[in-house]
Amino acid sequence: VSGLCPLRQILHQKEDNTLIFEARFESGNLQKVVKVNEFEYQLTLRTDLYTSRYTQWYYFQVSNMQAGVPYRFTIVNFTNRNSLYKRGLRPLLYSEADAKKYKVGWRRTGNEIKYYKNNAGQGGRQYFSLTWTFQFPHDQDTCYFAHCYPYTYSNLQEYLVAISKDPVKSKFCKIHILCHSLAGNIVYVLTITNPPKSRKGTERKAVILTARVHPGETNSSWIMKGFLDYILGDSGKAQLLRDSFVFKVVPMLNPDGVIVGNHRCSLTGQDLNRKYRSNVKKCYPSVWYTRNMIKRVMGERDVFLYCDIHGHNRKQNVFMYGCERKQQAKAPYVHPRIFPFLLSKSCPDKFSFPDCRFRVRKSKEGTGRVVMWKMGINNSYTLEAS
């Protein structure tokens, strides 16, 4: 992404109070807007690049507004039949004036929110609309709407620079280049462990965590950031974990998709979380190199746990998908239900064990979770967060 700002639309009439929309910035997504009435706008999202599908993620800027007027926004080309917008989810708003004046950042907002089937289906495809009303708090503000709290590739890079400059954290967190994406963006891998005091370091088991294979699931990046803040902290538990394990972390598997504002795919128009069995290194470098890195780690030490972090658009709570053999092997294997069960006990207000599933479906055989499990990692999970 070059640092150039897009050209501003010029309004010819002095008194024109038509809203100005913009989404040509990092992670932005909005394709077109039609002004229906004076205060009503119909919005169309851009599909993932090189596909005709996957409209879910939106992130756009609005300016030239009047305060206190009820505007109505309707996004008309969602493809999911079901949505958390039916269960109380609200769009996110960021106001530059509120951020400056009151230090208020992103917040959930909007009234009269409805998610419903519309009549705009093309070529047999059914579309769904999300509509909401909103009164802007300030005249002539610059505001942003988004589906979920944005977390861009630049946010990640700033975070990693801060770690590398920290004299303490940089001793036990090494940041390396795993590979380059199709567009030439760096896919990072972090190795986190305390320097061994004796030869015992070689006996440490590995824990492997990955996130953001689906660009629109920004909550996975926030969970990853929470994990990294914790494991790089100076609490006794974090110290103990770094003494006991080697953590291998790939914080953003699909930087290209994140940058262009895709919801699910990479620049090949493919869902990378179905490509872990593929040997086409050129098309899917991040998952190819991740799988190879894990094979290498398995040659050096036991892998205790693998977890790929996601966001879920239709289900509530935080929960896990695991893998279970029909006849579960006896020791030394830990039963794959134990780790999610412990999580539900340690944070029952957030993590839901009843929502966890342990089946291996045919449609999921190319996912990281199933491929790593078949490679021999018994505790292999997808973590989902609403």
Short mmCIF file of C-alpha atoms in Angstrom, two decimals:
data_model
loop_
_atom_site.label_atom_id
_atom_site.label_comp_id
_atom_site.label_asym_id
_atom_site.label_seq_id
_atom_site.Cartn_x
_atom_site.Cartn_y
_atom_site.Cartn_z
CA VAL A 1 0.00 0.00 0.00
CA SER A 2 1.53 3.30 -1.05
CA GLY A 3 1.23 6.21 1.33
CA LEU A 4 -0.68 8.39 -1.14
CA CYS A 5 -4.05 9.72 -0.06
CA PRO A 6 -6.89 9.25 -2.54
CA LEU A 7 -8.21 12.32 -4.31
CA ARG A 8 -11.08 14.03 -2.53
CA GLN A 9 -14.38 14.23 -4.36
CA ILE A 10 -15.13 17.86 -5.14
CA LEU A 11 -18.62 19.12 -4.38
CA HIS A 12 -19.61 21.76 -6.90
CA GLN A 13 -22.53 23.41 -5.10
CA LYS A 14 -21.69 25.28 -1.93
CA GLU A 15 -24.88 24.11 -0.21
CA ASP A 16 -24.62 20.47 -1.25
CA ASN A 17 -25.03 18.35 1.89
CA THR A 18 -24.66 15.00 0.15
CA LEU A 19 -22.47 12.70 2.25
CA ILE A 20 -19.01 11.95 0.86
CA PHE A 21 -17.91 8.32 1.08
CA GLU A 22 -14.36 6.96 0.78
CA ALA A 23 -12.86 3.48 1.17
CA ARG A 24 -9.60 3.67 -0.78
CA PHE A 25 -7.40 3.17 2.26
CA GLU A 26 -5.79 0.19 3.97
CA SER A 27 -8.37 -2.55 4.74
CA GLY A 28 -11.21 -0.37 3.38
CA ASN A 29 -14.18 -1.95 1.61
CA LEU A 30 -17.07 -0.18 -0.12
CA GLN A 31 -17.82 -0.36 -3.84
CA LYS A 32 -20.59 2.12 -4.55
CA VAL A 33 -23.19 4.33 -2.92
CA VAL A 34 -26.54 5.51 -4.26
CA LYS A 35 -28.30 8.46 -2.64
CA VAL A 36 -31.94 7.35 -2.38
CA ASN A 37 -33.40 10.30 -0.46
CA GLU A 38 -31.99 13.39 1.17
CA PHE A 39 -30.80 11.41 4.21
CA GLU A 40 -30.90 7.84 2.89
CA TYR A 41 -28.09 5.94 1.18
CA GLN A 42 -27.87 2.50 -0.42
CA LEU A 43 -24.42 0.90 -0.17
CA THR A 44 -22.86 -1.95 -2.13
CA LEU A 45 -19.77 -3.78 -0.85
CA ARG A 46 -16.92 -4.98 -3.04
CA THR A 47 -16.58 -8.74 -3.31
CA ASP A 48 -13.22 -10.31 -2.44
CA LEU A 49 -10.79 -9.54 -5.28
CA TYR A 50 -11.01 -11.96 -8.24
CA THR A 51 -14.19 -13.59 -6.87
CA SER A 52 -17.90 -12.79 -7.14
CA ARG A 53 -18.50 -13.67 -3.50
CA TYR A 54 -17.67 -13.00 0.15
CA THR A 55 -19.33 -9.70 0.98
CA GLN A 56 -19.23 -9.32 4.74
CA TRP A 57 -16.40 -7.01 5.73
CA TYR A 58 -17.05 -3.29 5.36
CA TYR A 59 -14.93 -0.34 6.44
CA PHE A 60 -15.47 3.13 4.99
CA GLN A 61 -15.22 6.83 5.71
CA VAL A 62 -18.10 9.33 5.71
CA SER A 63 -17.82 13.13 5.71
CA ASN A 64 -19.86 16.28 4.98
CA MET A 65 -22.58 15.29 7.47
CA GLN A 66 -25.03 17.37 9.49
CA ALA A 67 -25.33 16.66 13.20
CA GLY A 68 -28.56 15.42 14.76
CA VAL A 69 -30.22 14.33 11.50
CA PRO A 70 -31.36 10.67 11.28
CA TYR A 71 -29.49 9.21 8.27
CA ARG A 72 -30.38 5.74 7.01
CA PHE A 73 -27.72 3.40 5.58
CA THR A 74 -28.56 0.11 3.85
CA ILE A 75 -25.90 -2.35 2.66
CA VAL A 76 -27.68 -4.41 0.00
CA ASN A 77 -25.39 -7.27 -1.06
CA PHE A 78 -24.58 -9.48 1.91
CA THR A 79 -24.57 -13.17 0.96
CA ASN A 80 -24.95 -14.83 4.37
CA ARG A 81 -28.48 -15.94 5.16
CA ASN A 82 -27.88 -15.64 8.86
CA SER A 83 -26.10 -12.93 10.80
CA LEU A 84 -25.36 -11.76 14.32
CA TYR A 85 -27.00 -8.48 13.25
CA LYS A 86 -30.25 -10.38 13.89
CA ARG A 87 -29.14 -10.99 17.47
CA GLY A 88 -28.14 -7.53 18.60
CA LEU A 89 -24.83 -6.93 16.81
CA ARG A 90 -24.46 -3.26 15.79
CA PRO A 91 -22.17 -1.51 13.29
CA LEU A 92 -19.02 0.16 14.62
CA LEU A 93 -18.43 3.89 14.44
CA TYR A 94 -15.31 6.02 14.84
CA SER A 95 -15.64 9.81 15.00
CA GLU A 96 -12.47 11.87 14.52
CA ALA A 97 -14.04 14.76 16.47
CA ASP A 98 -14.93 12.50 19.43
CA ALA A 99 -11.46 10.94 19.36
CA LYS A 100 -9.83 14.36 19.48
CA LYS A 101 -12.20 15.97 21.95
CA TYR A 102 -13.15 13.14 24.34
CA LYS A 103 -10.55 10.42 23.59
CA VAL A 104 -13.39 8.11 22.48
CA GLY A 105 -12.44 5.48 19.89
CA TRP A 106 -14.50 2.83 18.11
CA ARG A 107 -17.94 2.14 19.52
CA ARG A 108 -20.98 0.08 18.59
CA THR A 109 -23.80 2.24 17.32
CA GLY A 110 -26.92 2.53 15.17
CA ASN A 111 -30.67 2.22 15.72
CA GLU A 112 -33.51 0.39 13.96
CA ILE A 113 -31.08 -2.29 12.85
CA LYS A 114 -32.52 -4.98 10.58
CA TYR A 115 -30.98 -7.80 8.57
CA TYR A 116 -33.30 -9.25 5.94
CA LYS A 117 -33.60 -11.00 2.57
CA ASN A 118 -33.96 -8.57 -0.35
CA ASN A 119 -35.06 -8.95 -3.97
CA ALA A 120 -31.78 -8.05 -5.61
CA GLY A 121 -30.66 -11.61 -6.42
CA GLN A 122 -28.66 -11.89 -9.66
CA GLY A 123 -28.05 -15.11 -11.53
CA GLY A 124 -29.92 -17.11 -8.93
CA ARG A 125 -27.92 -15.66 -6.03
CA GLN A 126 -29.83 -14.45 -2.99
CA TYR A 127 -28.76 -11.20 -1.34
CA PHE A 128 -29.44 -9.86 2.15
CA SER A 129 -29.57 -6.29 3.42
CA LEU A 130 -28.34 -4.70 6.63
CA THR A 131 -30.01 -1.40 7.44
CA TRP A 132 -29.53 1.04 10.32
CA THR A 133 -30.21 4.67 11.19
CA PHE A 134 -27.71 6.99 12.80
CA GLN A 135 -27.43 10.61 13.93
CA PHE A 136 -23.91 11.98 13.68
CA PRO A 137 -22.80 13.80 16.84
CA HIS A 138 -20.93 16.64 15.04
CA ASP A 139 -21.33 18.76 11.93
CA GLN A 140 -18.64 18.35 9.26
CA ASP A 141 -16.90 15.53 11.15
CA THR A 142 -14.98 12.68 9.54
CA CYS A 143 -16.39 9.32 10.63
CA TYR A 144 -15.78 5.66 9.85
CA PHE A 145 -18.11 2.65 9.90
CA ALA A 146 -16.81 -0.93 10.16
CA HIS A 147 -18.07 -4.48 10.62
CA CYS A 148 -15.58 -5.28 13.37
CA TYR A 149 -12.73 -3.37 15.07
CA PRO A 150 -10.18 -2.84 12.26
CA TYR A 151 -6.69 -4.28 12.70
CA THR A 152 -4.51 -3.51 9.69
CA TYR A 153 -1.20 -4.85 8.47
CA SER A 154 0.33 -1.48 9.49
CA ASN A 155 -1.04 -1.98 13.03
CA LEU A 156 0.79 -5.32 13.19
CA GLN A 157 4.03 -3.85 11.88
CA GLU A 158 3.95 -1.04 14.46
CA TYR A 159 3.37 -3.61 17.19
CA LEU A 160 6.30 -5.77 16.04
CA VAL A 161 8.63 -2.75 15.77
CA ALA A 162 7.78 -1.87 19.39
CA ILE A 163 8.69 -5.42 20.50
CA SER A 164 11.99 -5.38 18.59
CA LYS A 165 12.95 -2.05 20.21
CA ASP A 166 12.06 -3.21 23.72
CA PRO A 167 15.31 -4.20 25.50
CA VAL A 168 13.54 -6.82 27.66
CA LYS A 169 11.02 -8.37 25.27
CA SER A 170 13.46 -8.62 22.37
CA LYS A 171 15.59 -11.02 24.47
CA PHE A 172 12.93 -13.75 24.49
CA CYS A 173 10.88 -12.81 21.41
CA LYS A 174 12.67 -13.22 18.08
CA ILE A 175 10.90 -11.90 14.98
CA HIS A 176 11.73 -13.52 11.65
CA ILE A 177 10.44 -13.49 8.08
CA LEU A 178 8.51 -16.69 7.41
CA CYS A 179 7.99 -15.82 3.72
CA HIS A 180 6.67 -13.11 1.41
CA SER A 181 3.06 -13.04 0.23
CA LEU A 182 2.06 -12.90 -3.45
CA ALA A 183 2.09 -9.09 -3.31
CA GLY A 184 5.49 -9.10 -1.62
CA ASN A 185 4.31 -8.37 1.92
CA ILE A 186 6.23 -9.99 4.77
CA VAL A 187 4.58 -12.85 6.66
CA TYR A 188 6.17 -12.78 10.11
CA VAL A 189 6.89 -15.64 12.51
CA LEU A 190 7.72 -15.03 16.17
CA THR A 191 9.68 -17.42 18.40
CA ILE A 192 8.96 -16.78 22.08
CA THR A 193 10.81 -18.62 24.85
CA ASN A 194 13.13 -17.71 27.73
CA PRO A 195 16.82 -18.40 27.06
CA PRO A 196 17.54 -21.85 28.59
CA LYS A 197 19.62 -21.78 31.76
CA SER A 198 20.98 -25.26 31.07
CA ARG A 199 20.62 -27.92 28.38
CA LYS A 200 17.01 -28.41 29.41
CA GLY A 201 15.81 -25.97 26.75
CA THR A 202 15.83 -28.72 24.14
CA GLU A 203 13.18 -30.62 26.13
CA ARG A 204 10.66 -27.79 25.92
CA LYS A 205 7.52 -28.63 24.00
CA ALA A 206 6.25 -26.31 21.29
CA VAL A 207 2.98 -24.39 21.11
CA ILE A 208 2.02 -23.10 17.66
CA LEU A 209 -0.46 -20.24 17.18
CA THR A 210 -1.63 -18.63 13.95
CA ALA A 211 -4.24 -15.96 13.14
CA ARG A 212 -5.89 -13.85 10.47
CA VAL A 213 -6.07 -16.35 7.63
CA HIS A 214 -9.47 -14.72 6.92
CA PRO A 215 -8.96 -10.95 6.58
CA GLY A 216 -12.46 -9.89 7.63
CA GLU A 217 -12.14 -11.71 10.96
CA THR A 218 -10.27 -8.86 12.63
CA ASN A 219 -11.25 -10.14 16.09
CA SER A 220 -8.67 -12.91 15.56
CA SER A 221 -5.92 -10.26 15.41
CA TRP A 222 -7.15 -8.64 18.62
CA ILE A 223 -7.14 -12.03 20.39
CA MET A 224 -3.62 -12.65 19.06
CA LYS A 225 -2.54 -9.23 20.33
CA GLY A 226 -4.03 -10.07 23.75
CA PHE A 227 -2.12 -13.34 23.80
CA LEU A 228 1.14 -11.62 22.81
CA ASP A 229 0.68 -8.84 25.39
CA TYR A 230 0.25 -11.56 28.02
CA ILE A 231 3.04 -13.95 27.01
CA LEU A 232 5.53 -11.07 26.60
CA GLY A 233 4.54 -9.61 29.98
CA ASP A 234 6.45 -9.92 33.23
CA SER A 235 3.86 -11.83 35.27
CA GLY A 236 4.98 -15.02 37.02
CA LYS A 237 2.68 -17.12 34.84
CA ALA A 238 4.08 -15.64 31.62
CA GLN A 239 7.62 -16.32 32.87
CA LEU A 240 6.69 -19.92 33.68
CA LEU A 241 5.11 -20.43 30.27
CA ARG A 242 8.22 -19.07 28.53
CA ASP A 243 10.40 -21.36 30.70
CA SER A 244 8.23 -24.39 29.84
CA PHE A 245 7.43 -23.95 26.15
CA VAL A 246 8.69 -22.63 22.83
CA PHE A 247 5.93 -20.57 21.23
CA LYS A 248 5.86 -20.26 17.45
CA VAL A 249 3.45 -17.54 16.37
CA VAL A 250 2.31 -16.46 12.89
CA PRO A 251 0.20 -13.38 13.69
CA MET A 252 -1.10 -12.61 10.18
CA LEU A 253 -1.30 -15.39 7.60
CA ASN A 254 -3.02 -13.35 4.89
CA PRO A 255 -1.57 -9.80 4.80
CA ASP A 256 -2.59 -9.22 1.17
CA GLY A 257 -6.25 -9.93 1.92
CA VAL A 258 -6.07 -7.71 5.01
CA ILE A 259 -4.57 -4.79 3.08
CA VAL A 260 -7.09 -4.84 0.20
CA GLY A 261 -10.10 -5.22 2.51
CA ASN A 262 -11.11 -8.78 1.54
CA HIS A 263 -13.37 -10.76 3.82
CA ARG A 264 -12.15 -14.32 3.28
CA CYS A 265 -9.67 -14.81 0.42
CA SER A 266 -6.09 -14.12 -0.59
CA LEU A 267 -5.11 -12.53 -3.92
CA THR A 268 -5.63 -15.88 -5.65
CA GLY A 269 -9.35 -15.56 -4.85
CA GLN A 270 -8.99 -18.68 -2.69
CA ASP A 271 -9.73 -19.43 0.96
CA LEU A 272 -6.24 -20.15 2.34
CA ASN A 273 -7.73 -22.18 5.20
CA ARG A 274 -8.65 -24.87 2.66
CA LYS A 275 -5.16 -25.02 1.15
CA TYR A 276 -3.02 -26.61 3.86
CA ARG A 277 -2.76 -29.84 1.86
CA SER A 278 -1.65 -28.01 -1.30
CA ASN A 279 1.93 -28.25 -2.54
CA VAL A 280 1.61 -25.13 -4.68
CA LYS A 281 4.09 -22.96 -2.79
CA LYS A 282 3.87 -20.17 -5.39
CA CYS A 283 0.11 -19.57 -4.96
CA TYR A 284 -0.26 -20.08 -1.21
CA PRO A 285 3.14 -19.22 0.28
CA SER A 286 2.00 -18.40 3.83
CA VAL A 287 0.21 -21.71 4.46
CA TRP A 288 2.89 -23.71 2.63
CA TYR A 289 5.70 -22.18 4.72
CA THR A 290 3.65 -22.45 7.93
CA ARG A 291 3.09 -26.18 7.39
CA ASN A 292 6.78 -26.64 6.59
CA MET A 293 7.85 -24.68 9.67
CA ILE A 294 5.60 -26.91 11.81
CA LYS A 295 7.09 -30.07 10.25
CA ARG A 296 10.55 -28.74 11.09
CA VAL A 297 9.53 -27.99 14.69
CA MET A 298 8.03 -31.49 15.03
CA GLY A 299 11.42 -32.91 14.01
CA GLU A 300 13.09 -31.00 16.86
CA ARG A 301 10.60 -31.31 19.74
CA ASP A 302 7.10 -32.43 20.73
CA VAL A 303 4.31 -30.09 19.69
CA PHE A 304 1.92 -29.82 22.62
CA LEU A 305 -0.75 -27.71 20.91
CA TYR A 306 -1.64 -26.03 17.62
CA CYS A 307 -4.36 -23.38 17.46
CA ASP A 308 -5.56 -21.21 14.55
CA ILE A 309 -7.55 -18.16 15.69
CA HIS A 310 -10.68 -17.04 13.81
CA GLY A 311 -13.76 -14.84 14.12
CA HIS A 312 -17.27 -16.23 13.60
CA ASN A 313 -19.99 -14.23 11.85
CA ARG A 314 -23.04 -16.27 12.81
CA LYS A 315 -22.41 -17.93 16.18
CA GLN A 316 -22.12 -16.29 19.58
CA ASN A 317 -19.48 -16.83 22.31
CA VAL A 318 -15.90 -18.02 22.11
CA PHE A 319 -15.51 -21.75 21.38
CA MET A 320 -13.22 -24.29 19.73
CA TYR A 321 -13.27 -26.88 16.99
CA GLY A 322 -11.05 -29.88 17.72
CA CYS A 323 -10.37 -33.26 16.13
CA GLU A 324 -11.29 -36.63 17.59
CA ARG A 325 -10.58 -40.15 16.43
CA LYS A 326 -13.49 -42.57 16.64
CA GLN A 327 -11.47 -44.76 19.00
CA GLN A 328 -9.50 -42.26 20.99
CA ALA A 329 -5.96 -43.53 21.62
CA LYS A 330 -5.00 -44.22 25.23
CA ALA A 331 -2.05 -42.48 26.89
CA PRO A 332 0.29 -40.70 26.22
CA TYR A 333 -2.30 -38.72 24.22
CA VAL A 334 -4.22 -36.04 26.07
CA HIS A 335 -7.89 -36.22 25.18
CA PRO A 336 -8.58 -33.31 22.76
CA ARG A 337 -11.62 -32.15 24.78
CA ILE A 338 -9.55 -31.41 27.89
CA PHE A 339 -7.93 -28.14 26.78
CA PRO A 340 -11.24 -26.46 25.71
CA PHE A 341 -12.85 -27.79 28.90
CA LEU A 342 -10.11 -26.15 31.02
CA LEU A 343 -10.58 -22.90 29.11
CA SER A 344 -14.31 -22.94 29.88
CA LYS A 345 -13.52 -23.44 33.57
CA SER A 346 -10.98 -20.62 33.73
CA CYS A 347 -13.17 -18.06 31.89
CA PRO A 348 -16.79 -19.28 32.00
CA ASP A 349 -18.14 -15.80 31.22
CA LYS A 350 -16.45 -15.83 27.79
CA PHE A 351 -15.68 -19.38 26.68
CA SER A 352 -18.52 -21.81 25.95
CA PHE A 353 -17.72 -25.53 26.10
CA PRO A 354 -21.21 -26.57 24.85
CA ASP A 355 -20.51 -24.70 21.59
CA CYS A 356 -17.30 -26.69 20.95
CA ARG A 357 -17.31 -29.40 18.27
CA PHE A 358 -14.84 -32.24 17.69
CA ARG A 359 -15.87 -33.70 14.34
CA VAL A 360 -13.67 -33.88 11.26
CA ARG A 361 -15.87 -33.09 8.28
CA LYS A 362 -14.88 -33.81 4.71
CA SER A 363 -15.30 -30.12 3.78
CA LYS A 364 -12.73 -29.19 6.45
CA GLU A 365 -9.96 -31.56 5.40
CA GLY A 366 -7.80 -28.78 3.93
CA THR A 367 -7.95 -26.63 7.09
CA GLY A 368 -4.94 -26.00 9.31
CA ARG A 369 -6.64 -27.75 12.23
CA VAL A 370 -7.27 -31.04 10.37
CA VAL A 371 -3.98 -31.10 8.44
CA MET A 372 -1.90 -30.53 11.61
CA TRP A 373 -3.91 -33.18 13.42
CA LYS A 374 -3.22 -35.69 10.64
CA MET A 375 0.47 -34.74 10.81
CA GLY A 376 0.37 -35.95 14.43
CA ILE A 377 -0.55 -32.96 16.63
CA ASN A 378 -3.27 -34.39 18.86
CA ASN A 379 -4.30 -31.05 20.41
CA SER A 380 -5.12 -29.27 17.16
CA TYR A 381 -7.75 -26.55 17.33
CA THR A 382 -9.54 -23.68 15.64
CA LEU A 383 -10.52 -20.99 18.14
CA GLU A 384 -13.65 -19.07 17.11
CA ALA A 385 -14.83 -15.78 18.61
CA SER A 386 -18.04 -13.94 17.83
#
